[in-house]
């Protein structure tokens, strides 16, 4: 018997992995976080599967479901939003399971920061201009360690994806404005991959007002990055004709080629 922690993806029921979907289809017990995982994701469950919505349950009640399934020898599909590596409460659940001697496994999912980048049609790294992505949140009711404060994260000028921060946008803008100029680009994606998806594009100067006007207060990804404003970036090395790597030999670009002689060595 195993508890499978399955990343459900950001909302679109087709964005769960094939492996995750198969487990939802076959496990006799399915538990999902009803606040963020759409019902369509768990409609794949067997008609006689026991379905639990964890939205109104506490950790003890959730652990109780795992314990009962363990006693019955029944696998559990535990479906949570996005990917389990980010703000998922995976660690506190698996700590309980380890203490109880119950096996568990994690099936990754598409995170909402990835779905937001897809909705924006934006690569979050650009050759030479930006090579790092920071995933974080503003500190609110849930504290963030002082060393991870937004001002210090911003000092890297990396792409910054902020989860769980929509209601704290004014604080976010205040802190980032200590490092960045007012025209620094900020995009917000609400409900990425859902039918109700909305996109706001703005800057530090106007994004809080735009979010307020649109009434965006939850299920939103805030992406702060210069990549939104850079279009003169260089081409990557990956497809550079003169660059060699494990899968492809670079072509020698000759300026004065002998007529008829092919001096290139392009493979594939
Ligand atoms: N593990 C999840 C994150 C859970 S924390 C993941 O990998 O995506 C919940 C936060 O995720 C929300 O406050 C919001 O910031 C973000 N989020 C979740 N679903 C989203 C969606 N469809 N669109 C935009 N942001 C989303």
PDB file of C-alpha atoms and ligand atoms in Angstrom:
ATOM      1  CA  UNK A   1       0.000   0.000   0.000  1.00  0.00           C
ATOM      2  CA  UNK A   2       1.309   3.441  -0.953  1.00  0.00           C
ATOM      3  CA  UNK A   3       0.159   7.036  -0.622  1.00  0.00           C
ATOM      4  CA  UNK A   4       0.827   8.698  -3.994  1.00  0.00           C
ATOM      5  CA  UNK A   5       1.246  12.460  -3.756  1.00  0.00           C
ATOM      6  CA  UNK A   6       0.249  13.639  -7.223  1.00  0.00           C
ATOM      7  CA  UNK A   7       0.821  17.098  -8.664  1.00  0.00           C
ATOM      8  CA  UNK A   8      -2.522  17.942 -10.296  1.00  0.00           C
ATOM      9  CA  UNK A   9      -1.126  20.793 -12.372  1.00  0.00           C
ATOM     10  CA  UNK A  10      -2.350  24.391 -12.341  1.00  0.00           C
ATOM     11  CA  UNK A  11      -6.047  23.833 -13.109  1.00  0.00           C
ATOM     12  CA  UNK A  12      -6.626  22.595 -16.645  1.00  0.00           C
ATOM     13  CA  UNK A  13      -7.497  18.916 -16.037  1.00  0.00           C
ATOM     14  CA  UNK A  14      -5.428  17.938 -19.087  1.00  0.00           C
ATOM     15  CA  UNK A  15      -2.286  19.296 -17.419  1.00  0.00           C
ATOM     16  CA  UNK A  16      -1.893  16.398 -14.973  1.00  0.00           C
ATOM     17  CA  UNK A  17       0.812  13.897 -15.997  1.00  0.00           C
ATOM     18  CA  UNK A  18      -0.200  10.592 -17.618  1.00  0.00           C
ATOM     19  CA  UNK A  19       1.275   8.801 -14.597  1.00  0.00           C
ATOM     20  CA  UNK A  20      -0.730  10.934 -12.165  1.00  0.00           C
ATOM     21  CA  UNK A  21      -3.964  10.475 -14.139  1.00  0.00           C
ATOM     22  CA  UNK A  22      -3.502   6.679 -14.214  1.00  0.00           C
ATOM     23  CA  UNK A  23      -3.133   6.609 -10.438  1.00  0.00           C
ATOM     24  CA  UNK A  24      -6.273   8.733  -9.933  1.00  0.00           C
ATOM     25  CA  UNK A  25      -8.092   6.262 -12.213  1.00  0.00           C
ATOM     26  CA  UNK A  26      -6.992   3.191 -10.262  1.00  0.00           C
ATOM     27  CA  UNK A  27      -6.612   4.101  -6.572  1.00  0.00           C
ATOM     28  CA  UNK A  28      -9.548   3.058  -4.340  1.00  0.00           C
ATOM     29  CA  UNK A  29      -9.043   6.149  -2.150  1.00  0.00           C
ATOM     30  CA  UNK A  30      -8.664   9.646  -3.621  1.00  0.00           C
ATOM     31  CA  UNK A  31      -8.023  12.774  -1.562  1.00  0.00           C
ATOM     32  CA  UNK A  32      -7.833  16.162  -3.231  1.00  0.00           C
ATOM     33  CA  UNK A  33      -7.420  19.782  -2.160  1.00  0.00           C
ATOM     34  CA  UNK A  34     -10.832  21.032  -3.286  1.00  0.00           C
ATOM     35  CA  UNK A  35      -9.898  24.689  -2.802  1.00  0.00           C
ATOM     36  CA  UNK A  36      -7.538  24.637  -5.785  1.00  0.00           C
ATOM     37  CA  UNK A  37      -7.837  21.276  -7.579  1.00  0.00           C
ATOM     38  CA  UNK A  38     -10.824  21.395  -9.958  1.00  0.00           C
ATOM     39  CA  UNK A  39     -13.391  18.571  -9.698  1.00  0.00           C
ATOM     40  CA  UNK A  40     -12.668  17.607 -13.316  1.00  0.00           C
ATOM     41  CA  UNK A  41      -9.242  16.336 -12.227  1.00  0.00           C
ATOM     42  CA  UNK A  42     -10.779  13.755  -9.900  1.00  0.00           C
ATOM     43  CA  UNK A  43     -13.640  12.821 -12.229  1.00  0.00           C
ATOM     44  CA  UNK A  44     -11.223  10.192 -13.510  1.00  0.00           C
ATOM     45  CA  UNK A  45     -11.587   8.272 -10.245  1.00  0.00           C
ATOM     46  CA  UNK A  46     -13.341   4.883 -10.216  1.00  0.00           C
ATOM     47  CA  UNK A  47     -17.110   5.186  -9.543  1.00  0.00           C
ATOM     48  CA  UNK A  48     -16.685   3.271  -6.276  1.00  0.00           C
ATOM     49  CA  UNK A  49     -13.577   5.142  -5.096  1.00  0.00           C
ATOM     50  CA  UNK A  50     -13.856   6.886  -1.732  1.00  0.00           C
ATOM     51  CA  UNK A  51     -13.272  10.585  -2.373  1.00  0.00           C
ATOM     52  CA  UNK A  52     -12.162  13.054   0.299  1.00  0.00           C
ATOM     53  CA  UNK A  53     -11.864  16.829  -0.044  1.00  0.00           C
ATOM     54  CA  UNK A  54      -9.019  17.911   2.227  1.00  0.00           C
ATOM     55  CA  UNK A  55     -10.002  21.609   2.094  1.00  0.00           C
ATOM     56  CA  UNK A  56     -11.896  21.435   5.375  1.00  0.00           C
ATOM     57  CA  UNK A  57      -9.699  18.811   7.070  1.00  0.00           C
ATOM     58  CA  UNK A  58      -6.762  19.325   9.438  1.00  0.00           C
ATOM     59  CA  UNK A  59      -3.492  17.369   9.390  1.00  0.00           C
ATOM     60  CA  UNK A  60      -4.732  14.834  11.980  1.00  0.00           C
ATOM     61  CA  UNK A  61      -7.883  14.107   9.956  1.00  0.00           C
ATOM     62  CA  UNK A  62      -5.872  13.763   6.743  1.00  0.00           C
ATOM     63  CA  UNK A  63      -3.435  11.398   8.472  1.00  0.00           C
ATOM     64  CA  UNK A  64      -6.395   9.380   9.778  1.00  0.00           C
ATOM     65  CA  UNK A  65      -7.552   8.723   6.182  1.00  0.00           C
ATOM     66  CA  UNK A  66      -4.046   7.484   5.293  1.00  0.00           C
ATOM     67  CA  UNK A  67      -3.974   5.275   8.391  1.00  0.00           C
ATOM     68  CA  UNK A  68      -7.345   3.664   7.592  1.00  0.00           C
ATOM     69  CA  UNK A  69      -6.383   3.070   3.952  1.00  0.00           C
ATOM     70  CA  UNK A  70      -3.137   1.492   5.181  1.00  0.00           C
ATOM     71  CA  UNK A  71      -5.093  -0.836   7.488  1.00  0.00           C
ATOM     72  CA  UNK A  72      -7.289  -1.856   4.504  1.00  0.00           C
ATOM     73  CA  UNK A  73      -4.313  -2.299   2.153  1.00  0.00           C
ATOM     74  CA  UNK A  74      -5.723   0.385  -0.182  1.00  0.00           C
ATOM     75  CA  UNK A  75      -3.550   2.758  -2.252  1.00  0.00           C
ATOM     76  CA  UNK A  76      -4.304   6.467  -1.913  1.00  0.00           C
ATOM     77  CA  UNK A  77      -4.126   9.082  -4.685  1.00  0.00           C
ATOM     78  CA  UNK A  78      -3.440  12.335  -2.844  1.00  0.00           C
ATOM     79  CA  UNK A  79      -3.976  15.063  -5.429  1.00  0.00           C
ATOM     80  CA  UNK A  80      -2.636  18.572  -4.800  1.00  0.00           C
ATOM     81  CA  UNK A  81      -2.328  21.669  -6.913  1.00  0.00           C
ATOM     82  CA  UNK A  82       0.633  22.406  -9.195  1.00  0.00           C
ATOM     83  CA  UNK A  83       3.780  20.580  -8.165  1.00  0.00           C
ATOM     84  CA  UNK A  84       4.469  19.119  -4.723  1.00  0.00           C
ATOM     85  CA  UNK A  85       7.878  20.755  -4.367  1.00  0.00           C
ATOM     86  CA  UNK A  86       6.405  24.236  -3.827  1.00  0.00           C
ATOM     87  CA  UNK A  87       4.134  25.318  -0.923  1.00  0.00           C
ATOM     88  CA  UNK A  88       2.348  21.977  -0.800  1.00  0.00           C
ATOM     89  CA  UNK A  89       2.567  20.844   2.860  1.00  0.00           C
ATOM     90  CA  UNK A  90       4.124  17.658   1.492  1.00  0.00           C
ATOM     91  CA  UNK A  91       6.860  17.587   4.143  1.00  0.00           C
ATOM     92  CA  UNK A  92       4.535  17.646   7.144  1.00  0.00           C
ATOM     93  CA  UNK A  93       2.402  14.864   5.648  1.00  0.00           C
ATOM     94  CA  UNK A  94       5.320  12.598   4.749  1.00  0.00           C
ATOM     95  CA  UNK A  95       6.853  13.141   8.197  1.00  0.00           C
ATOM     96  CA  UNK A  96       3.653  11.682   9.692  1.00  0.00           C
ATOM     97  CA  UNK A  97       3.660   8.815   7.185  1.00  0.00           C
ATOM     98  CA  UNK A  98       7.287   7.972   7.966  1.00  0.00           C
ATOM     99  CA  UNK A  99       6.476   7.906  11.669  1.00  0.00           C
ATOM    100  CA  UNK A 100       3.588   5.513  10.939  1.00  0.00           C
ATOM    101  CA  UNK A 101       5.693   3.327   8.624  1.00  0.00           C
ATOM    102  CA  UNK A 102       3.406   4.006   5.633  1.00  0.00           C
ATOM    103  CA  UNK A 103       5.023   4.036   2.161  1.00  0.00           C
ATOM    104  CA  UNK A 104       4.649   7.098  -0.030  1.00  0.00           C
ATOM    105  CA  UNK A 105       5.819   8.402  -3.372  1.00  0.00           C
ATOM    106  CA  UNK A 106       5.674  11.746  -5.198  1.00  0.00           C
ATOM    107  CA  UNK A 107       4.495  12.197  -8.804  1.00  0.00           C
ATOM    108  CA  UNK A 108       5.521  15.657 -10.072  1.00  0.00           C
ATOM    109  CA  UNK A 109       3.123  18.137 -11.633  1.00  0.00           C
ATOM    110  CA  UNK A 110       3.128  21.299 -13.732  1.00  0.00           C
ATOM    111  CA  UNK A 111       3.565  24.222 -11.365  1.00  0.00           C
ATOM    112  CA  UNK A 112       1.466  27.385 -11.645  1.00  0.00           C
ATOM    113  CA  UNK A 113       4.579  29.475 -12.311  1.00  0.00           C
ATOM    114  CA  UNK A 114       5.172  27.378 -15.422  1.00  0.00           C
ATOM    115  CA  UNK A 115       1.538  27.643 -16.526  1.00  0.00           C
ATOM    116  CA  UNK A 116       1.727  31.414 -15.963  1.00  0.00           C
ATOM    117  CA  UNK A 117       4.860  31.687 -18.117  1.00  0.00           C
ATOM    118  CA  UNK A 118       3.069  29.639 -20.786  1.00  0.00           C
ATOM    119  CA  UNK A 119       0.019  31.929 -20.636  1.00  0.00           C
ATOM    120  CA  UNK A 120       2.322  34.919 -21.070  1.00  0.00           C
ATOM    121  CA  UNK A 121       4.221  33.156 -23.868  1.00  0.00           C
ATOM    122  CA  UNK A 122       7.388  34.133 -22.056  1.00  0.00           C
ATOM    123  CA  UNK A 123      10.680  32.333 -21.546  1.00  0.00           C
ATOM    124  CA  UNK A 124      11.696  33.283 -18.006  1.00  0.00           C
ATOM    125  CA  UNK A 125      15.424  33.000 -18.751  1.00  0.00           C
ATOM    126  CA  UNK A 126      17.048  34.819 -21.662  1.00  0.00           C
ATOM    127  CA  UNK A 127      20.577  34.138 -22.965  1.00  0.00           C
ATOM    128  CA  UNK A 128      23.114  36.250 -21.098  1.00  0.00           C
ATOM    129  CA  UNK A 129      20.412  38.669 -19.870  1.00  0.00           C
ATOM    130  CA  UNK A 130      18.796  36.543 -17.148  1.00  0.00           C
ATOM    131  CA  UNK A 131      19.767  33.013 -16.161  1.00  0.00           C
ATOM    132  CA  UNK A 132      18.072  32.529 -12.799  1.00  0.00           C
ATOM    133  CA  UNK A 133      14.488  32.128 -11.571  1.00  0.00           C
ATOM    134  CA  UNK A 134      13.614  32.709  -7.927  1.00  0.00           C
ATOM    135  CA  UNK A 135      10.389  31.181  -6.574  1.00  0.00           C
ATOM    136  CA  UNK A 136       9.234  32.902  -3.417  1.00  0.00           C
ATOM    137  CA  UNK A 137       6.396  34.676  -1.613  1.00  0.00           C
ATOM    138  CA  UNK A 138       5.867  37.901   0.281  1.00  0.00           C
ATOM    139  CA  UNK A 139       5.777  37.513   4.025  1.00  0.00           C
ATOM    140  CA  UNK A 140       2.331  38.002   5.498  1.00  0.00           C
ATOM    141  CA  UNK A 141       0.499  35.833   8.004  1.00  0.00           C
ATOM    142  CA  UNK A 142       3.048  33.151   7.109  1.00  0.00           C
ATOM    143  CA  UNK A 143       6.486  34.535   7.967  1.00  0.00           C
ATOM    144  CA  UNK A 144       9.427  34.277   5.558  1.00  0.00           C
ATOM    145  CA  UNK A 145      12.985  34.015   6.955  1.00  0.00           C
ATOM    146  CA  UNK A 146      14.561  37.481   7.159  1.00  0.00           C
ATOM    147  CA  UNK A 147      17.465  36.450   4.904  1.00  0.00           C
ATOM    148  CA  UNK A 148      14.936  35.766   2.119  1.00  0.00           C
ATOM    149  CA  UNK A 149      13.405  39.246   2.195  1.00  0.00           C
ATOM    150  CA  UNK A 150      12.238  40.603  -1.164  1.00  0.00           C
ATOM    151  CA  UNK A 151      14.789  43.398  -1.238  1.00  0.00           C
ATOM    152  CA  UNK A 152      17.689  40.953  -1.043  1.00  0.00           C
ATOM    153  CA  UNK A 153      16.105  38.589  -3.580  1.00  0.00           C
ATOM    154  CA  UNK A 154      15.584  41.521  -5.944  1.00  0.00           C
ATOM    155  CA  UNK A 155      19.252  42.467  -5.735  1.00  0.00           C
ATOM    156  CA  UNK A 156      20.052  39.560  -8.098  1.00  0.00           C
ATOM    157  CA  UNK A 157      17.805  40.939 -10.868  1.00  0.00           C
ATOM    158  CA  UNK A 158      16.709  37.355 -11.482  1.00  0.00           C
ATOM    159  CA  UNK A 159      13.163  36.548 -12.632  1.00  0.00           C
ATOM    160  CA  UNK A 160      11.073  36.574  -9.465  1.00  0.00           C
ATOM    161  CA  UNK A 161       7.891  34.457  -9.309  1.00  0.00           C
ATOM    162  CA  UNK A 162       5.780  35.256  -6.277  1.00  0.00           C
ATOM    163  CA  UNK A 163       3.223  32.757  -5.038  1.00  0.00           C
ATOM    164  CA  UNK A 164       0.580  33.462  -2.379  1.00  0.00           C
ATOM    165  CA  UNK A 165       1.176  37.200  -2.569  1.00  0.00           C
ATOM    166  CA  UNK A 166      -1.758  38.758  -4.473  1.00  0.00           C
ATOM    167  CA  UNK A 167      -3.276  40.393  -1.385  1.00  0.00           C
ATOM    168  CA  UNK A 168       0.165  41.699  -0.418  1.00  0.00           C
ATOM    169  CA  UNK A 169       0.870  43.429  -3.744  1.00  0.00           C
ATOM    170  CA  UNK A 170       1.267  46.905  -2.239  1.00  0.00           C
ATOM    171  CA  UNK A 171       3.866  45.593   0.211  1.00  0.00           C
ATOM    172  CA  UNK A 172       5.603  43.726  -2.634  1.00  0.00           C
ATOM    173  CA  UNK A 173       5.760  46.906  -4.715  1.00  0.00           C
ATOM    174  CA  UNK A 174       7.021  48.953  -1.749  1.00  0.00           C
ATOM    175  CA  UNK A 175       9.856  46.537  -1.000  1.00  0.00           C
ATOM    176  CA  UNK A 176      10.911  45.978  -4.610  1.00  0.00           C
ATOM    177  CA  UNK A 177      10.866  49.724  -5.281  1.00  0.00           C
ATOM    178  CA  UNK A 178      13.797  50.059  -2.912  1.00  0.00           C
ATOM    179  CA  UNK A 179      15.865  48.185  -5.542  1.00  0.00           C
ATOM    180  CA  UNK A 180      14.156  48.650  -8.919  1.00  0.00           C
ATOM    181  CA  UNK A 181      13.027  51.760 -10.832  1.00  0.00           C
ATOM    182  CA  UNK A 182       9.250  52.342 -11.264  1.00  0.00           C
ATOM    183  CA  UNK A 183       9.223  51.111 -14.883  1.00  0.00           C
ATOM    184  CA  UNK A 184      10.481  47.601 -13.875  1.00  0.00           C
ATOM    185  CA  UNK A 185       8.137  45.081 -15.570  1.00  0.00           C
ATOM    186  CA  UNK A 186       5.607  43.026 -13.586  1.00  0.00           C
ATOM    187  CA  UNK A 187       3.050  40.599 -15.010  1.00  0.00           C
ATOM    188  CA  UNK A 188       0.228  38.910 -13.127  1.00  0.00           C
ATOM    189  CA  UNK A 189      -1.600  35.787 -14.235  1.00  0.00           C
ATOM    190  CA  UNK A 190      -4.799  34.913 -12.425  1.00  0.00           C
ATOM    191  CA  UNK A 191      -6.037  31.311 -12.685  1.00  0.00           C
ATOM    192  CA  UNK A 192      -3.456  30.282 -15.284  1.00  0.00           C
ATOM    193  CA  UNK A 193      -4.791  27.485 -17.537  1.00  0.00           C
ATOM    194  CA  UNK A 194      -8.359  27.796 -16.140  1.00  0.00           C
ATOM    195  CA  UNK A 195     -11.138  28.967 -18.486  1.00  0.00           C
ATOM    196  CA  UNK A 196     -11.298  32.188 -16.381  1.00  0.00           C
ATOM    197  CA  UNK A 197      -7.575  32.934 -16.836  1.00  0.00           C
ATOM    198  CA  UNK A 198      -6.726  36.666 -16.816  1.00  0.00           C
ATOM    199  CA  UNK A 199      -3.432  38.401 -17.620  1.00  0.00           C
ATOM    200  CA  UNK A 200      -2.240  41.818 -16.477  1.00  0.00           C
ATOM    201  CA  UNK A 201       0.919  43.412 -17.820  1.00  0.00           C
ATOM    202  CA  UNK A 202       2.355  46.420 -16.058  1.00  0.00           C
ATOM    203  CA  UNK A 203       5.213  47.873 -14.071  1.00  0.00           C
ATOM    204  CA  UNK A 204       6.064  48.367 -10.420  1.00  0.00           C
ATOM    205  CA  UNK A 205       4.440  51.789 -10.757  1.00  0.00           C
ATOM    206  CA  UNK A 206       1.001  50.602 -11.873  1.00  0.00           C
ATOM    207  CA  UNK A 207       0.568  46.870 -11.156  1.00  0.00           C
ATOM    208  CA  UNK A 208      -1.017  47.292  -7.707  1.00  0.00           C
ATOM    209  CA  UNK A 209      -3.657  49.627  -9.113  1.00  0.00           C
ATOM    210  CA  UNK A 210      -4.297  47.318 -12.084  1.00  0.00           C
ATOM    211  CA  UNK A 211      -4.776  44.332  -9.767  1.00  0.00           C
ATOM    212  CA  UNK A 212      -7.074  46.334  -7.519  1.00  0.00           C
ATOM    213  CA  UNK A 213      -9.147  47.519 -10.487  1.00  0.00           C
ATOM    214  CA  UNK A 214      -9.400  43.953 -11.819  1.00  0.00           C
ATOM    215  CA  UNK A 215     -10.300  42.588  -8.369  1.00  0.00           C
ATOM    216  CA  UNK A 216      -7.490  40.017  -8.405  1.00  0.00           C
ATOM    217  CA  UNK A 217      -6.906  38.804  -4.858  1.00  0.00           C
ATOM    218  CA  UNK A 218      -6.108  35.088  -5.059  1.00  0.00           C
ATOM    219  CA  UNK A 219      -4.903  32.227  -7.295  1.00  0.00           C
ATOM    220  CA  UNK A 220      -2.551  34.645  -8.987  1.00  0.00           C
ATOM    221  CA  UNK A 221       1.116  34.472  -9.936  1.00  0.00           C
ATOM    222  CA  UNK A 222       3.121  37.696  -9.796  1.00  0.00           C
ATOM    223  CA  UNK A 223       6.173  37.620 -12.073  1.00  0.00           C
ATOM    224  CA  UNK A 224       8.660  40.458 -11.716  1.00  0.00           C
ATOM    225  CA  UNK A 225      11.322  40.391 -14.408  1.00  0.00           C
ATOM    226  CA  UNK A 226      13.305  42.405 -16.876  1.00  0.00           C
ATOM    227  CA  UNK A 227      12.754  39.613 -19.419  1.00  0.00           C
ATOM    228  CA  UNK A 228       9.377  41.168 -20.264  1.00  0.00           C
ATOM    229  CA  UNK A 229      11.160  44.266 -21.529  1.00  0.00           C
ATOM    230  CA  UNK A 230      14.165  42.767 -23.310  1.00  0.00           C
ATOM    231  CA  UNK A 231      13.905  41.916 -26.993  1.00  0.00           C
ATOM    232  CA  UNK A 232      17.473  42.468 -28.140  1.00  0.00           C
ATOM    233  CA  UNK A 233      18.824  39.381 -26.336  1.00  0.00           C
ATOM    234  CA  UNK A 234      21.428  37.259 -28.139  1.00  0.00           C
ATOM    235  CA  UNK A 235      20.548  33.870 -29.659  1.00  0.00           C
ATOM    236  CA  UNK A 236      21.234  30.866 -27.431  1.00  0.00           C
ATOM    237  CA  UNK A 237      24.288  28.662 -27.848  1.00  0.00           C
ATOM    238  CA  UNK A 238      21.982  25.641 -28.202  1.00  0.00           C
ATOM    239  CA  UNK A 239      21.022  26.381 -31.799  1.00  0.00           C
ATOM    240  CA  UNK A 240      24.057  28.494 -32.687  1.00  0.00           C
ATOM    241  CA  UNK A 241      25.384  26.984 -35.991  1.00  0.00           C
ATOM    242  CA  UNK A 242      29.016  27.392 -34.877  1.00  0.00           C
ATOM    243  CA  UNK A 243      28.598  25.903 -31.391  1.00  0.00           C
ATOM    244  CA  UNK A 244      29.341  22.204 -30.768  1.00  0.00           C
ATOM    245  CA  UNK A 245      27.646  20.143 -28.062  1.00  0.00           C
ATOM    246  CA  UNK A 246      26.966  16.485 -27.282  1.00  0.00           C
ATOM    247  CA  UNK A 247      24.237  16.143 -29.945  1.00  0.00           C
ATOM    248  CA  UNK A 248      25.590  18.326 -32.710  1.00  0.00           C
ATOM    249  CA  UNK A 249      28.931  19.381 -34.173  1.00  0.00           C
ATOM    250  CA  UNK A 250      29.270  23.083 -34.881  1.00  0.00           C
ATOM    251  CA  UNK A 251      29.601  24.148 -38.486  1.00  0.00           C
ATOM    252  CA  UNK A 252      32.721  26.042 -39.530  1.00  0.00           C
ATOM    253  CA  UNK A 253      31.473  29.192 -41.156  1.00  0.00           C
ATOM    254  CA  UNK A 254      34.025  29.883 -43.918  1.00  0.00           C
ATOM    255  CA  UNK A 255      34.226  33.312 -45.429  1.00  0.00           C
ATOM    256  CA  UNK A 256      36.142  32.358 -48.631  1.00  0.00           C
ATOM    257  CA  UNK A 257      34.968  28.882 -49.490  1.00  0.00           C
ATOM    258  CA  UNK A 258      36.437  27.125 -52.576  1.00  0.00           C
ATOM    259  CA  UNK A 259      33.760  26.818 -55.192  1.00  0.00           C
ATOM    260  CA  UNK A 260      32.003  23.454 -54.909  1.00  0.00           C
ATOM    261  CA  UNK A 261      33.889  22.256 -51.824  1.00  0.00           C
ATOM    262  CA  UNK A 262      31.616  21.740 -48.836  1.00  0.00           C
ATOM    263  CA  UNK A 263      33.673  22.570 -45.787  1.00  0.00           C
ATOM    264  CA  UNK A 264      30.824  22.311 -43.329  1.00  0.00           C
ATOM    265  CA  UNK A 265      30.442  19.414 -40.921  1.00  0.00           C
ATOM    266  CA  UNK A 266      26.876  19.877 -39.746  1.00  0.00           C
ATOM    267  CA  UNK A 267      25.455  16.680 -38.328  1.00  0.00           C
ATOM    268  CA  UNK A 268      21.733  16.072 -37.879  1.00  0.00           C
TER     269      UNK A 268
HETATM  270  N1  LIG B   1       2.199  23.830  -5.431  1.00  0.00           N
HETATM  271  C1  LIG B   1       1.555  24.904  -6.157  1.00  0.00           C
HETATM  272  C2  LIG B   1       1.538  26.202  -5.371  1.00  0.00           C
HETATM  273  C3  LIG B   1       0.585  26.149  -4.200  1.00  0.00           C
HETATM  274  S1  LIG B   1       0.556  27.647  -3.308  1.00  0.00           S
HETATM  275  C4  LIG B   1       2.224  25.076  -7.513  1.00  0.00           C
HETATM  276  O1  LIG B   1       3.226  24.399  -7.802  1.00  0.00           O
HETATM  277  O2  LIG B   1       1.731  25.861  -8.323  1.00  0.00           O
HETATM  278  C5  LIG B   1      -0.850  28.443  -4.015  1.00  0.00           C
HETATM  279  C6  LIG B   1      -0.417  29.621  -4.871  1.00  0.00           C
HETATM  280  O3  LIG B   1      -0.026  29.141  -6.148  1.00  0.00           O
HETATM  281  C7  LIG B   1      -1.499  30.649  -5.159  1.00  0.00           C
HETATM  282  O4  LIG B   1      -1.573  31.622  -4.140  1.00  0.00           O
HETATM  283  C8  LIG B   1      -1.002  31.275  -6.440  1.00  0.00           C
HETATM  284  O5  LIG B   1       0.030  32.200  -6.176  1.00  0.00           O
HETATM  285  C9  LIG B   1      -0.382  30.076  -7.142  1.00  0.00           C
HETATM  286  N2  LIG B   1      -1.322  29.428  -8.065  1.00  0.00           N
HETATM  287  C10 LIG B   1      -1.890  28.215  -7.951  1.00  0.00           C
HETATM  288  N3  LIG B   1      -2.619  27.923  -9.051  1.00  0.00           N
HETATM  289  C11 LIG B   1      -2.499  28.990  -9.865  1.00  0.00           C
HETATM  290  C12 LIG B   1      -2.992  29.302 -11.169  1.00  0.00           C
HETATM  291  N4  LIG B   1      -3.750  28.434 -11.845  1.00  0.00           N
HETATM  292  N5  LIG B   1      -2.652  30.490 -11.711  1.00  0.00           N
HETATM  293  C13 LIG B   1      -1.857  31.367 -11.064  1.00  0.00           C
HETATM  294  N6  LIG B   1      -1.356  31.135  -9.836  1.00  0.00           N
HETATM  295  C14 LIG B   1      -1.677  29.967  -9.248  1.00  0.00           C
END
